[in-house]
mmCIF file of C-alpha atoms in Angstrom:
data_model
loop_
_atom_site.group_PDB
_atom_site.id
_atom_site.type_symbol
_atom_site.label_atom_id
_atom_site.label_comp_id
_atom_site.label_asym_id
_atom_site.label_seq_id
_atom_site.Cartn_x
_atom_site.Cartn_y
_atom_site.Cartn_z
ATOM 1 C CA MET R 92 27.263 -78.340 127.258
ATOM 2 C CA ALA R 93 26.074 -76.657 129.846
ATOM 3 C CA GLY R 94 22.633 -76.138 130.261
ATOM 4 C CA LYS R 95 20.397 -73.064 128.047
ATOM 5 C CA GLU R 96 20.480 -70.784 131.685
ATOM 6 C CA ILE R 97 24.232 -70.973 131.474
ATOM 7 C CA GLU R 98 24.328 -70.825 128.099
ATOM 8 C CA LYS R 99 22.039 -67.813 128.222
ATOM 9 C CA LEU R 100 24.236 -66.091 130.754
ATOM 10 C CA ILE R 101 27.355 -66.649 129.143
ATOM 11 C CA LYS R 102 25.895 -64.907 126.041
ATOM 12 C CA ALA R 103 24.612 -61.781 128.636
ATOM 13 C CA VAL R 104 27.745 -61.559 130.050
ATOM 14 C CA ALA R 105 30.311 -61.879 127.136
ATOM 15 C CA LYS R 106 27.709 -58.056 125.878
ATOM 16 C CA LEU R 107 30.233 -56.233 128.075
ATOM 17 C CA PRO R 108 32.454 -54.074 127.050
ATOM 18 C CA ALA R 109 36.354 -55.659 127.254
ATOM 19 C CA LEU R 110 34.479 -59.383 127.971
ATOM 20 C CA GLY R 111 34.415 -62.329 125.372
ATOM 21 C CA THR R 112 32.803 -65.498 125.411
ATOM 22 C CA ARG R 113 36.086 -67.142 127.389
ATOM 23 C CA SER R 114 36.066 -64.439 129.585
ATOM 24 C CA ALA R 115 32.602 -64.803 130.220
ATOM 25 C CA ARG R 116 32.748 -68.321 130.946
ATOM 26 C CA ARG R 117 35.443 -68.177 133.374
ATOM 27 C CA ILE R 118 32.857 -65.295 135.428
ATOM 28 C CA VAL R 119 29.886 -67.741 135.357
ATOM 29 C CA LEU R 120 32.142 -70.193 136.024
ATOM 30 C CA GLN R 121 32.952 -68.493 139.101
ATOM 31 C CA LEU R 122 29.353 -66.992 139.999
ATOM 32 C CA LEU R 123 28.522 -70.512 140.380
ATOM 33 C CA LYS R 124 30.738 -71.826 142.369
ATOM 34 C CA LYS R 125 30.532 -68.921 144.535
ATOM 35 C CA ARG R 126 26.914 -68.821 144.367
ATOM 36 C CA ASP R 127 25.982 -67.312 148.497
ATOM 37 C CA THR R 128 29.173 -64.601 148.183
ATOM 38 C CA GLN R 129 29.274 -63.075 144.892
ATOM 39 C CA LEU R 130 26.121 -64.543 142.518
ATOM 40 C CA LEU R 131 22.892 -63.430 144.312
ATOM 41 C CA PRO R 132 25.030 -60.292 145.891
ATOM 42 C CA LEU R 133 25.782 -59.825 141.969
ATOM 43 C CA ILE R 134 21.906 -59.888 141.505
ATOM 44 C CA GLU R 135 21.019 -57.878 144.641
ATOM 45 C CA ALA R 136 23.580 -55.013 143.472
ATOM 46 C CA LEU R 137 22.494 -54.690 139.701
ATOM 47 C CA GLN R 138 18.606 -54.642 140.846
ATOM 48 C CA ASP R 139 19.285 -52.272 143.564
ATOM 49 C CA VAL R 140 21.071 -50.189 140.799
ATOM 50 C CA ALA R 141 17.805 -50.533 138.093
ATOM 51 C CA ASP R 142 15.306 -49.657 140.468
ATOM 52 C CA ASN R 143 17.121 -46.854 142.152
ATOM 53 C CA ILE R 144 19.601 -44.984 139.533
ATOM 54 C CA LYS R 145 17.744 -42.578 137.134
ATOM 55 C CA THR R 146 19.301 -40.291 134.219
ATOM 56 C CA CYS R 147 19.084 -36.729 135.320
ATOM 57 C CA PRO R 148 17.117 -34.676 133.078
ATOM 58 C CA ILE R 149 18.551 -31.629 133.542
ATOM 59 C CA CYS R 150 22.029 -32.310 133.179
ATOM 60 C CA GLY R 151 22.217 -36.420 132.304
ATOM 61 C CA ASN R 152 24.247 -38.057 135.046
ATOM 62 C CA PHE R 153 23.144 -40.926 136.869
ATOM 63 C CA ASP R 154 21.669 -40.956 140.202
ATOM 64 C CA THR R 155 19.148 -42.425 142.705
ATOM 65 C CA GLU R 156 17.553 -38.266 142.671
ATOM 66 C CA GLU R 157 15.767 -36.793 140.142
ATOM 67 C CA PRO R 158 17.414 -34.201 139.322
ATOM 68 C CA CYS R 159 20.746 -35.376 140.335
ATOM 69 C CA SER R 160 22.336 -34.355 143.381
ATOM 70 C CA ILE R 161 24.661 -32.047 141.794
ATOM 71 C CA CYS R 162 22.100 -30.199 139.808
ATOM 72 C CA THR R 163 20.146 -29.913 142.944
ATOM 73 C CA SER R 164 23.098 -28.710 145.365
ATOM 74 C CA SER R 165 22.876 -25.633 146.913
ATOM 75 C CA SER R 166 26.456 -25.903 147.851
ATOM 76 C CA ARG R 167 28.054 -26.047 144.342
ATOM 77 C CA ASP R 168 28.694 -23.122 141.601
ATOM 78 C CA GLY R 169 25.510 -22.692 139.334
ATOM 79 C CA LYS R 170 27.093 -20.427 136.972
ATOM 80 C CA THR R 171 29.835 -22.433 135.640
ATOM 81 C CA LEU R 172 28.981 -25.633 133.316
ATOM 82 C CA CYS R 173 31.392 -28.480 132.257
ATOM 83 C CA VAL R 174 30.346 -30.234 129.617
ATOM 84 C CA VAL R 175 31.820 -33.647 129.267
ATOM 85 C CA GLN R 176 31.209 -36.771 127.029
ATOM 86 C CA ASP R 177 30.220 -38.934 129.503
ATOM 87 C CA VAL R 178 29.051 -39.631 133.075
ATOM 88 C CA ALA R 179 32.859 -41.824 133.050
ATOM 89 C CA ASP R 180 34.461 -38.596 132.540
ATOM 90 C CA LEU R 181 31.766 -36.504 135.304
ATOM 91 C CA TRP R 182 32.844 -39.618 137.157
ATOM 92 C CA ALA R 183 37.124 -38.485 137.153
ATOM 93 C CA MET R 184 36.503 -34.805 137.220
ATOM 94 C CA GLU R 185 34.273 -35.841 140.704
ATOM 95 C CA ARG R 186 37.592 -37.898 141.563
ATOM 96 C CA VAL R 187 39.401 -35.637 141.528
ATOM 97 C CA GLY R 188 37.611 -32.895 143.344
ATOM 98 C CA PHE R 189 39.003 -29.913 142.251
ATOM 99 C CA TYR R 190 35.700 -28.209 140.089
ATOM 100 C CA LYS R 191 32.477 -26.863 141.764
ATOM 101 C CA GLY R 192 30.449 -26.268 139.000
ATOM 102 C CA LYS R 193 27.959 -28.546 137.436
ATOM 103 C CA TYR R 194 27.744 -30.674 134.634
ATOM 104 C CA HIS R 195 26.388 -31.121 130.998
ATOM 105 C CA VAL R 196 26.579 -34.516 130.052
ATOM 106 C CA LEU R 197 26.200 -35.434 125.825
ATOM 107 C CA GLY R 198 26.389 -39.023 126.140
ATOM 108 C CA GLY R 199 29.125 -39.131 122.812
ATOM 109 C CA VAL R 200 30.132 -37.215 120.504
ATOM 110 C CA LEU R 201 29.823 -36.675 117.306
ATOM 111 C CA SER R 202 31.303 -39.250 114.761
ATOM 112 C CA ALA R 203 30.790 -39.318 111.255
ATOM 113 C CA LEU R 204 32.548 -42.648 111.151
ATOM 114 C CA GLU R 205 29.736 -43.982 113.441
ATOM 115 C CA GLY R 206 26.735 -42.078 112.627
ATOM 116 C CA VAL R 207 26.676 -39.734 115.480
ATOM 117 C CA THR R 208 24.392 -36.670 114.687
ATOM 118 C CA PRO R 209 23.393 -33.546 117.153
ATOM 119 C CA GLU R 210 20.493 -35.414 117.150
ATOM 120 C CA ASP R 211 21.721 -37.962 119.121
ATOM 121 C CA LEU R 212 23.212 -36.348 121.895
ATOM 122 C CA ASN R 213 22.037 -34.743 124.400
ATOM 123 C CA LEU R 214 22.786 -31.200 123.238
ATOM 124 C CA ALA R 215 19.460 -29.257 122.349
ATOM 125 C CA SER R 216 18.977 -28.469 126.172
ATOM 126 C CA LEU R 217 22.173 -26.621 126.351
ATOM 127 C CA PRO R 218 21.902 -23.046 125.099
ATOM 128 C CA GLN R 219 18.493 -23.155 126.882
ATOM 129 C CA ARG R 220 20.285 -24.129 130.000
ATOM 130 C CA ILE R 221 22.914 -22.057 129.758
ATOM 131 C CA ALA R 222 19.854 -18.620 129.104
ATOM 132 C CA ASN R 223 17.810 -19.955 132.077
ATOM 133 C CA GLU R 224 20.098 -20.959 134.361
ATOM 134 C CA GLN R 225 22.195 -17.725 133.559
ATOM 135 C CA ILE R 226 25.465 -19.147 133.112
ATOM 136 C CA GLU R 227 29.233 -17.125 133.083
ATOM 137 C CA GLU R 228 31.221 -20.186 132.204
ATOM 138 C CA VAL R 229 31.035 -23.043 130.515
ATOM 139 C CA ILE R 230 34.542 -25.553 129.977
ATOM 140 C CA LEU R 231 33.912 -27.904 127.079
ATOM 141 C CA ALA R 232 35.877 -30.772 128.349
ATOM 142 C CA LEU R 233 35.533 -33.102 125.671
ATOM 143 C CA PRO R 234 38.284 -36.287 124.403
ATOM 144 C CA ALA R 235 41.260 -34.975 122.776
ATOM 145 C CA THR R 236 40.586 -36.834 119.733
ATOM 146 C CA VAL R 237 39.063 -35.711 115.788
ATOM 147 C CA ASP R 238 35.444 -36.551 116.852
ATOM 148 C CA GLY R 239 35.857 -34.828 120.454
ATOM 149 C CA GLN R 240 37.517 -31.362 118.867
ATOM 150 C CA ILE R 241 34.680 -31.639 115.916
ATOM 151 C CA THR R 242 31.809 -31.676 118.659
ATOM 152 C CA THR R 243 33.746 -28.608 121.031
ATOM 153 C CA HIS R 244 33.607 -26.490 118.016
ATOM 154 C CA TYR R 245 30.394 -27.506 116.769
ATOM 155 C CA ILE R 246 29.149 -26.499 120.342
ATOM 156 C CA LEU R 247 31.037 -23.712 120.091
ATOM 157 C CA SER R 248 29.458 -22.169 117.559
ATOM 158 C CA LYS R 249 26.089 -23.069 118.464
ATOM 159 C CA ILE R 250 26.683 -21.140 121.954
ATOM 160 C CA LYS R 251 29.008 -18.374 121.221
ATOM 161 C CA ASP R 252 26.122 -15.651 120.349
ATOM 162 C CA SER R 253 24.695 -15.819 123.997
ATOM 163 C CA GLY R 254 27.668 -14.036 124.855
ATOM 164 C CA VAL R 255 28.856 -16.619 127.167
ATOM 165 C CA LYS R 256 32.248 -16.900 128.128
ATOM 166 C CA VAL R 257 34.048 -20.329 126.418
ATOM 167 C CA THR R 258 37.099 -22.540 127.420
ATOM 168 C CA THR R 259 38.182 -25.551 127.116
ATOM 169 C CA LEU R 260 41.093 -27.970 129.053
ATOM 170 C CA ALA R 261 43.988 -27.079 128.470
ATOM 171 C CA GLN R 262 46.840 -28.843 126.387
ATOM 172 C CA GLY R 263 50.155 -30.020 126.846
ATOM 173 C CA ILE R 264 52.568 -32.487 128.321
ATOM 174 C CA PRO R 265 50.467 -34.606 131.349
ATOM 175 C CA VAL R 266 52.165 -34.291 134.912
ATOM 176 C CA GLY R 267 54.682 -37.205 135.552
ATOM 177 C CA ALA R 268 55.766 -37.839 131.762
ATOM 178 C CA GLU R 269 59.077 -37.488 129.624
ATOM 179 C CA LEU R 270 59.153 -35.984 126.696
ATOM 180 C CA ASP R 271 60.855 -38.466 125.384
ATOM 181 C CA TYR R 272 57.500 -40.778 125.501
ATOM 182 C CA MET R 273 55.146 -38.248 124.285
ATOM 183 C CA ASP R 274 53.813 -38.127 120.531
ATOM 184 C CA ASP R 275 54.791 -35.626 118.532
ATOM 185 C CA GLY R 276 51.562 -33.935 118.293
ATOM 186 C CA THR R 277 51.608 -33.394 122.017
ATOM 187 C CA ILE R 278 54.964 -32.123 121.826
ATOM 188 C CA GLN R 279 54.586 -29.707 119.938
ATOM 189 C CA LEU R 280 51.516 -28.049 120.578
ATOM 190 C CA ALA R 281 52.879 -27.701 124.243
ATOM 191 C CA LEU R 282 55.826 -25.890 122.874
ATOM 192 C CA SER R 283 53.512 -23.606 120.868
ATOM 193 C CA SER R 284 51.692 -23.090 123.823
ATOM 194 C CA ARG R 285 54.505 -22.416 126.265
ATOM 195 C CA LYS R 286 53.721 -20.458 129.209
ATOM 196 C CA ASN R 287 56.105 -17.640 130.764
ATOM 197 C CA LEU R 288 57.739 -18.494 134.241
ATOM 198 C CA MET O 158 30.691 -39.859 143.471
ATOM 199 C CA ALA O 159 28.394 -41.998 142.108
ATOM 200 C CA GLY O 160 25.971 -42.821 144.536
ATOM 201 C CA LYS O 161 26.349 -46.079 146.967
ATOM 202 C CA GLU O 162 23.581 -48.280 144.731
ATOM 203 C CA ILE O 163 26.226 -47.372 142.029
ATOM 204 C CA GLU O 164 29.553 -47.886 143.870
ATOM 205 C CA LYS O 165 28.132 -51.429 145.363
ATOM 206 C CA LEU O 166 27.560 -52.633 141.959
ATOM 207 C CA ILE O 167 31.221 -51.355 140.817
ATOM 208 C CA LYS O 168 33.029 -53.316 143.605
ATOM 209 C CA ALA O 169 30.353 -56.862 143.094
ATOM 210 C CA VAL O 170 31.330 -56.470 139.453
ATOM 211 C CA ALA O 171 35.180 -56.135 140.334
ATOM 212 C CA LYS O 172 35.431 -58.909 141.990
ATOM 213 C CA LEU O 173 34.539 -61.244 139.133
ATOM 214 C CA PRO O 174 37.527 -63.066 137.176
ATOM 215 C CA ALA O 175 40.249 -60.832 135.212
ATOM 216 C CA LEU O 176 38.327 -57.747 136.523
ATOM 217 C CA GLY O 177 39.155 -54.545 138.487
ATOM 218 C CA THR O 178 38.009 -51.527 139.030
ATOM 219 C CA ARG O 179 38.501 -49.477 136.095
ATOM 220 C CA SER O 180 36.814 -52.197 133.744
ATOM 221 C CA ALA O 181 34.273 -52.813 136.383
ATOM 222 C CA ARG O 182 33.420 -49.056 135.893
ATOM 223 C CA ARG O 183 33.005 -49.226 132.316
ATOM 224 C CA ILE O 184 31.034 -52.225 132.694
ATOM 225 C CA VAL O 185 28.574 -50.843 134.934
ATOM 226 C CA LEU O 186 28.368 -47.404 132.834
ATOM 227 C CA GLN O 187 27.438 -49.290 129.837
ATOM 228 C CA LEU O 188 25.424 -51.272 131.780
ATOM 229 C CA LEU O 189 23.311 -47.595 132.659
ATOM 230 C CA LYS O 190 23.415 -46.638 129.549
ATOM 231 C CA LYS O 191 21.265 -49.904 128.287
ATOM 232 C CA ARG O 192 18.971 -50.390 130.796
ATOM 233 C CA ASP O 193 16.535 -51.983 128.459
ATOM 234 C CA THR O 194 18.924 -54.310 126.392
ATOM 235 C CA GLN O 195 21.283 -55.287 128.265
ATOM 236 C CA LEU O 196 21.068 -54.959 132.615
ATOM 237 C CA LEU O 197 17.278 -55.765 132.763
ATOM 238 C CA PRO O 198 17.940 -59.441 130.361
ATOM 239 C CA LEU O 199 21.538 -59.541 133.107
ATOM 240 C CA ILE O 200 19.831 -59.514 135.480
ATOM 241 C CA GLU O 201 17.175 -62.117 134.711
ATOM 242 C CA ALA O 202 19.618 -64.667 132.767
ATOM 243 C CA LEU O 203 21.602 -64.334 136.445
ATOM 244 C CA GLN O 204 18.440 -65.355 138.462
ATOM 245 C CA ASP O 205 17.352 -67.768 136.066
ATOM 246 C CA VAL O 206 21.138 -69.250 136.935
ATOM 247 C CA ALA O 207 20.726 -68.852 140.354
ATOM 248 C CA ASP O 208 17.063 -70.537 140.385
ATOM 249 C CA ASN O 209 17.798 -73.397 138.954
ATOM 250 C CA ILE O 210 21.075 -74.438 138.681
ATOM 251 C CA LYS O 211 22.593 -77.154 140.681
ATOM 252 C CA THR O 212 25.368 -79.023 141.834
ATOM 253 C CA CYS O 213 25.133 -82.388 141.108
ATOM 254 C CA PRO O 214 25.526 -84.552 143.987
ATOM 255 C CA ILE O 215 27.244 -87.343 142.281
ATOM 256 C CA CYS O 216 29.587 -85.593 139.929
ATOM 257 C CA GLY O 217 29.620 -82.181 140.903
ATOM 258 C CA ASN O 218 28.668 -80.898 137.594
ATOM 259 C CA PHE O 219 26.555 -77.824 137.282
ATOM 260 C CA ASP O 220 22.922 -78.559 135.332
ATOM 261 C CA THR O 221 19.066 -77.963 135.883
ATOM 262 C CA GLU O 222 18.761 -81.714 136.823
ATOM 263 C CA GLU O 223 19.844 -83.642 139.982
ATOM 264 C CA PRO O 224 21.694 -85.527 139.115
ATOM 265 C CA CYS O 225 23.157 -84.103 135.446
ATOM 266 C CA SER O 226 21.830 -85.004 133.111
ATOM 267 C CA ILE O 227 25.388 -86.751 132.143
ATOM 268 C CA CYS O 228 24.776 -88.681 134.822
ATOM 269 C CA THR O 229 21.918 -90.277 134.379
ATOM 270 C CA SER O 230 22.302 -90.144 130.696
ATOM 271 C CA SER O 231 21.793 -93.986 129.527
ATOM 272 C CA SER O 232 23.374 -93.321 125.632
ATOM 273 C CA ARG O 233 26.596 -92.153 127.737
ATOM 274 C CA ASP O 234 29.043 -94.825 128.688
ATOM 275 C CA GLY O 235 28.850 -95.741 132.110
ATOM 276 C CA LYS O 236 31.939 -97.942 132.844
ATOM 277 C CA THR O 237 34.737 -95.093 132.374
ATOM 278 C CA LEU O 238 34.785 -92.276 134.477
ATOM 279 C CA CYS O 239 36.599 -88.679 133.526
ATOM 280 C CA VAL O 240 38.435 -87.094 136.688
ATOM 281 C CA VAL O 241 38.044 -83.012 135.520
ATOM 282 C CA GLN O 242 39.692 -80.604 137.789
ATOM 283 C CA ASP O 243 36.762 -78.350 137.511
ATOM 284 C CA VAL O 244 33.322 -77.882 135.311
ATOM 285 C CA ALA O 245 34.909 -76.116 132.904
ATOM 286 C CA ASP O 246 36.970 -78.627 131.711
ATOM 287 C CA LEU O 247 34.112 -80.801 131.680
ATOM 288 C CA TRP O 248 32.359 -78.308 129.360
ATOM 289 C CA ALA O 249 35.584 -78.365 127.089
ATOM 290 C CA MET O 250 35.671 -81.906 126.954
ATOM 291 C CA GLU O 251 31.870 -81.765 125.808
ATOM 292 C CA ARG O 252 32.923 -79.258 123.158
ATOM 293 C CA VAL O 253 34.797 -81.532 121.973
ATOM 294 C CA GLY O 254 32.136 -84.474 121.855
ATOM 295 C CA PHE O 255 34.560 -87.352 121.522
ATOM 296 C CA TYR O 256 34.655 -88.595 125.072
ATOM 297 C CA LYS O 257 31.008 -90.645 125.845
ATOM 298 C CA GLY O 258 31.745 -91.657 129.469
ATOM 299 C CA LYS O 259 31.246 -89.854 132.719
ATOM 300 C CA TYR O 260 32.870 -86.908 134.625
ATOM 301 C CA HIS O 261 33.919 -86.741 138.011
ATOM 302 C CA VAL O 262 34.669 -83.238 138.583
ATOM 303 C CA LEU O 263 37.368 -82.418 142.186
ATOM 304 C CA GLY O 264 36.434 -78.617 142.074
ATOM 305 C CA GLY O 265 39.899 -77.967 142.045
ATOM 306 C CA VAL O 266 43.556 -79.857 142.745
ATOM 307 C CA LEU O 267 46.036 -80.521 145.841
ATOM 308 C CA SER O 268 48.249 -77.522 146.173
ATOM 309 C CA ALA O 269 50.854 -77.311 149.328
ATOM 310 C CA LEU O 270 50.674 -73.508 148.127
ATOM 311 C CA GLU O 271 47.215 -72.397 148.667
ATOM 312 C CA GLY O 272 46.055 -75.211 151.055
ATOM 313 C CA VAL O 273 44.513 -77.767 149.382
ATOM 314 C CA THR O 274 43.500 -80.798 151.259
ATOM 315 C CA PRO O 275 41.744 -83.719 149.674
ATOM 316 C CA GLU O 276 38.950 -82.822 152.401
ATOM 317 C CA ASP O 277 38.640 -80.063 150.085
ATOM 318 C CA LEU O 278 37.928 -81.458 146.938
ATOM 319 C CA ASN O 279 35.108 -83.914 145.536
ATOM 320 C CA LEU O 280 37.479 -86.672 146.340
ATOM 321 C CA ALA O 281 35.739 -89.023 149.273
ATOM 322 C CA SER O 282 33.439 -90.269 147.568
ATOM 323 C CA LEU O 283 35.413 -91.112 144.284
ATOM 324 C CA PRO O 284 36.792 -94.750 145.222
ATOM 325 C CA GLN O 285 33.158 -95.511 146.458
ATOM 326 C CA ARG O 286 32.052 -94.402 142.722
ATOM 327 C CA ILE O 287 34.409 -97.130 141.427
ATOM 328 C CA ALA O 288 33.304 -99.833 143.544
ATOM 329 C CA ASN O 289 29.437 -98.748 143.305
ATOM 330 C CA GLU O 290 29.085 -98.266 139.216
ATOM 331 C CA GLN O 291 31.319 -100.674 138.391
ATOM 332 C CA ILE O 292 33.355 -98.256 136.876
ATOM 333 C CA GLU O 293 36.218 -100.465 134.151
ATOM 334 C CA GLU O 294 38.773 -97.454 133.488
ATOM 335 C CA VAL O 295 38.807 -94.322 135.435
ATOM 336 C CA ILE O 296 41.021 -91.472 132.848
ATOM 337 C CA LEU O 297 43.012 -88.737 135.225
ATOM 338 C CA ALA O 298 42.356 -85.859 133.064
ATOM 339 C CA LEU O 299 44.009 -83.012 136.080
ATOM 340 C CA PRO O 300 46.320 -80.235 134.611
ATOM 341 C CA ALA O 301 49.324 -80.848 133.512
ATOM 342 C CA THR O 302 51.166 -78.454 136.673
ATOM 343 C CA VAL O 303 53.037 -80.115 139.308
ATOM 344 C CA ASP O 304 49.887 -79.446 141.106
ATOM 345 C CA GLY O 305 47.879 -81.181 138.882
ATOM 346 C CA GLN O 306 50.646 -84.045 138.350
ATOM 347 C CA ILE O 307 50.592 -84.571 142.899
ATOM 348 C CA THR O 308 46.360 -84.463 142.023
ATOM 349 C CA THR O 309 47.175 -87.118 139.824
ATOM 350 C CA HIS O 310 49.281 -89.282 141.894
ATOM 351 C CA TYR O 311 47.627 -88.812 144.901
ATOM 352 C CA ILE O 312 44.057 -89.811 143.146
ATOM 353 C CA LEU O 313 46.241 -93.278 141.601
ATOM 354 C CA SER O 314 48.023 -93.869 145.372
ATOM 355 C CA LYS O 315 43.820 -94.101 146.426
ATOM 356 C CA ILE O 316 42.297 -96.326 143.694
ATOM 357 C CA LYS O 317 44.918 -98.221 142.265
ATOM 358 C CA ASP O 318 44.114 -101.101 144.816
ATOM 359 C CA SER O 319 40.405 -101.689 143.655
ATOM 360 C CA GLY O 320 42.187 -103.117 140.406
ATOM 361 C CA VAL O 321 40.636 -100.688 138.368
ATOM 362 C CA LYS O 322 42.436 -99.333 135.039
ATOM 363 C CA VAL O 323 44.013 -96.073 135.500
ATOM 364 C CA THR O 324 45.299 -93.887 132.159
ATOM 365 C CA THR O 325 46.152 -90.746 131.670
ATOM 366 C CA LEU O 326 46.012 -88.064 128.969
ATOM 367 C CA ALA O 327 48.702 -88.208 126.210
ATOM 368 C CA GLN O 328 51.699 -85.001 126.685
ATOM 369 C CA GLY O 329 53.325 -83.734 123.587
ATOM 370 C CA ILE O 330 53.252 -81.724 121.213
ATOM 371 C CA PRO O 331 49.533 -79.874 120.525
ATOM 372 C CA VAL O 332 48.371 -80.488 117.202
ATOM 373 C CA GLY O 333 49.489 -77.152 114.942
ATOM 374 C CA ALA O 334 51.897 -75.895 117.025
ATOM 375 C CA GLU O 335 56.002 -75.297 115.763
ATOM 376 C CA LEU O 336 58.781 -77.411 117.398
ATOM 377 C CA ASP O 337 60.429 -73.458 117.815
ATOM 378 C CA TYR O 338 57.773 -71.997 119.951
ATOM 379 C CA MET O 339 57.855 -75.061 122.063
ATOM 380 C CA ASP O 340 59.228 -74.843 125.605
ATOM 381 C CA ASP O 341 61.966 -77.632 126.372
ATOM 382 C CA GLY O 342 60.256 -79.582 128.934
ATOM 383 C CA THR O 343 57.507 -80.761 126.557
ATOM 384 C CA ILE O 344 59.826 -81.250 123.411
ATOM 385 C CA GLN O 345 61.891 -83.641 125.983
ATOM 386 C CA LEU O 346 59.054 -85.281 127.227
ATOM 387 C CA ALA O 347 57.664 -85.316 123.147
ATOM 388 C CA LEU O 348 61.275 -86.970 122.413
ATOM 389 C CA SER O 349 60.835 -89.656 124.974
ATOM 390 C CA SER O 350 57.722 -90.494 124.341
ATOM 391 C CA ARG O 351 57.817 -90.922 120.747
ATOM 392 C CA LYS O 352 56.127 -93.380 118.851
ATOM 393 C CA ASN O 353 56.558 -95.716 116.044
ATOM 394 C CA LEU O 354 54.687 -95.520 112.049
#
């Protein structure tokens, strides 16, 4: 019904996360209507990213520089390494602005269900980084899911012999949450990890 | 936190309908991860559409040809004109494949709230088209909303003097619907427009 160029674009847009054919059709229609204010700027922004953004060979972050600006920064604590699942998690940490160390992006977590093995992740270089960069603390900030916890324990088994201090994010009741709305597992965990005041 | 190219792209994506900053971030991240299979094909598809798709000067449809393939088709009934709000509605009609006439896309409906006046719509050329193309029937297939109905009546007042037959889509219970789930207005309307069997 629409031209093949439009159909092809709808298909490409529908492949993006959280979008289906229906929302893709709406998006493409809006782009067609707002050619100069939306379609052309979007193409330019995409092309800019495609041309300039590289994956940092050291930590796995996305940046215009290679290695990335976090890896080369002299104002950051080079002795602490935060291991995260994805660049999105790195961005979340950076939004908070509290962490001043460096990162190691895995690009996923181990998953028996989805067939993700250690070879699929940016894991092989981690023990080497710890040795080369004389890392003193590795913070494993992986998701609090089963796969995330399995990955945490896998990494721990691989790096504990190096004698580096390994920590993980505290688990418990999130800020602002009401007990009534928390799941049983979280309440139990928060209770067993209770702290003295 | 992310480079300025990435931030700019996230902003451009977040402007698309039904997307916010959070979903835009997820989309951009996936595009960065799947550079060759998603990012580059998407740029190509967008560029293709930007280069090749034009707005038909007669009916307002989007097509690679100018006038569009529906306007120039000899196999379609040139005496019937279906007035729709948007190209999305034209696509919906074409998906059904039942209608064989031509179209007139308004590009919106009149709206006091959003300040849409007759001058903002592709309306001025309609009486002329009816005269020039010797149209015999105009089907007003505008949305069954207040604004849509106001637009229907406005168009009717503008073209009824030309003596053309003007019809509108039937309103009532949609196929497959249960009475229990229909709104009161629809039930009342379906009852008052009941048909002999």
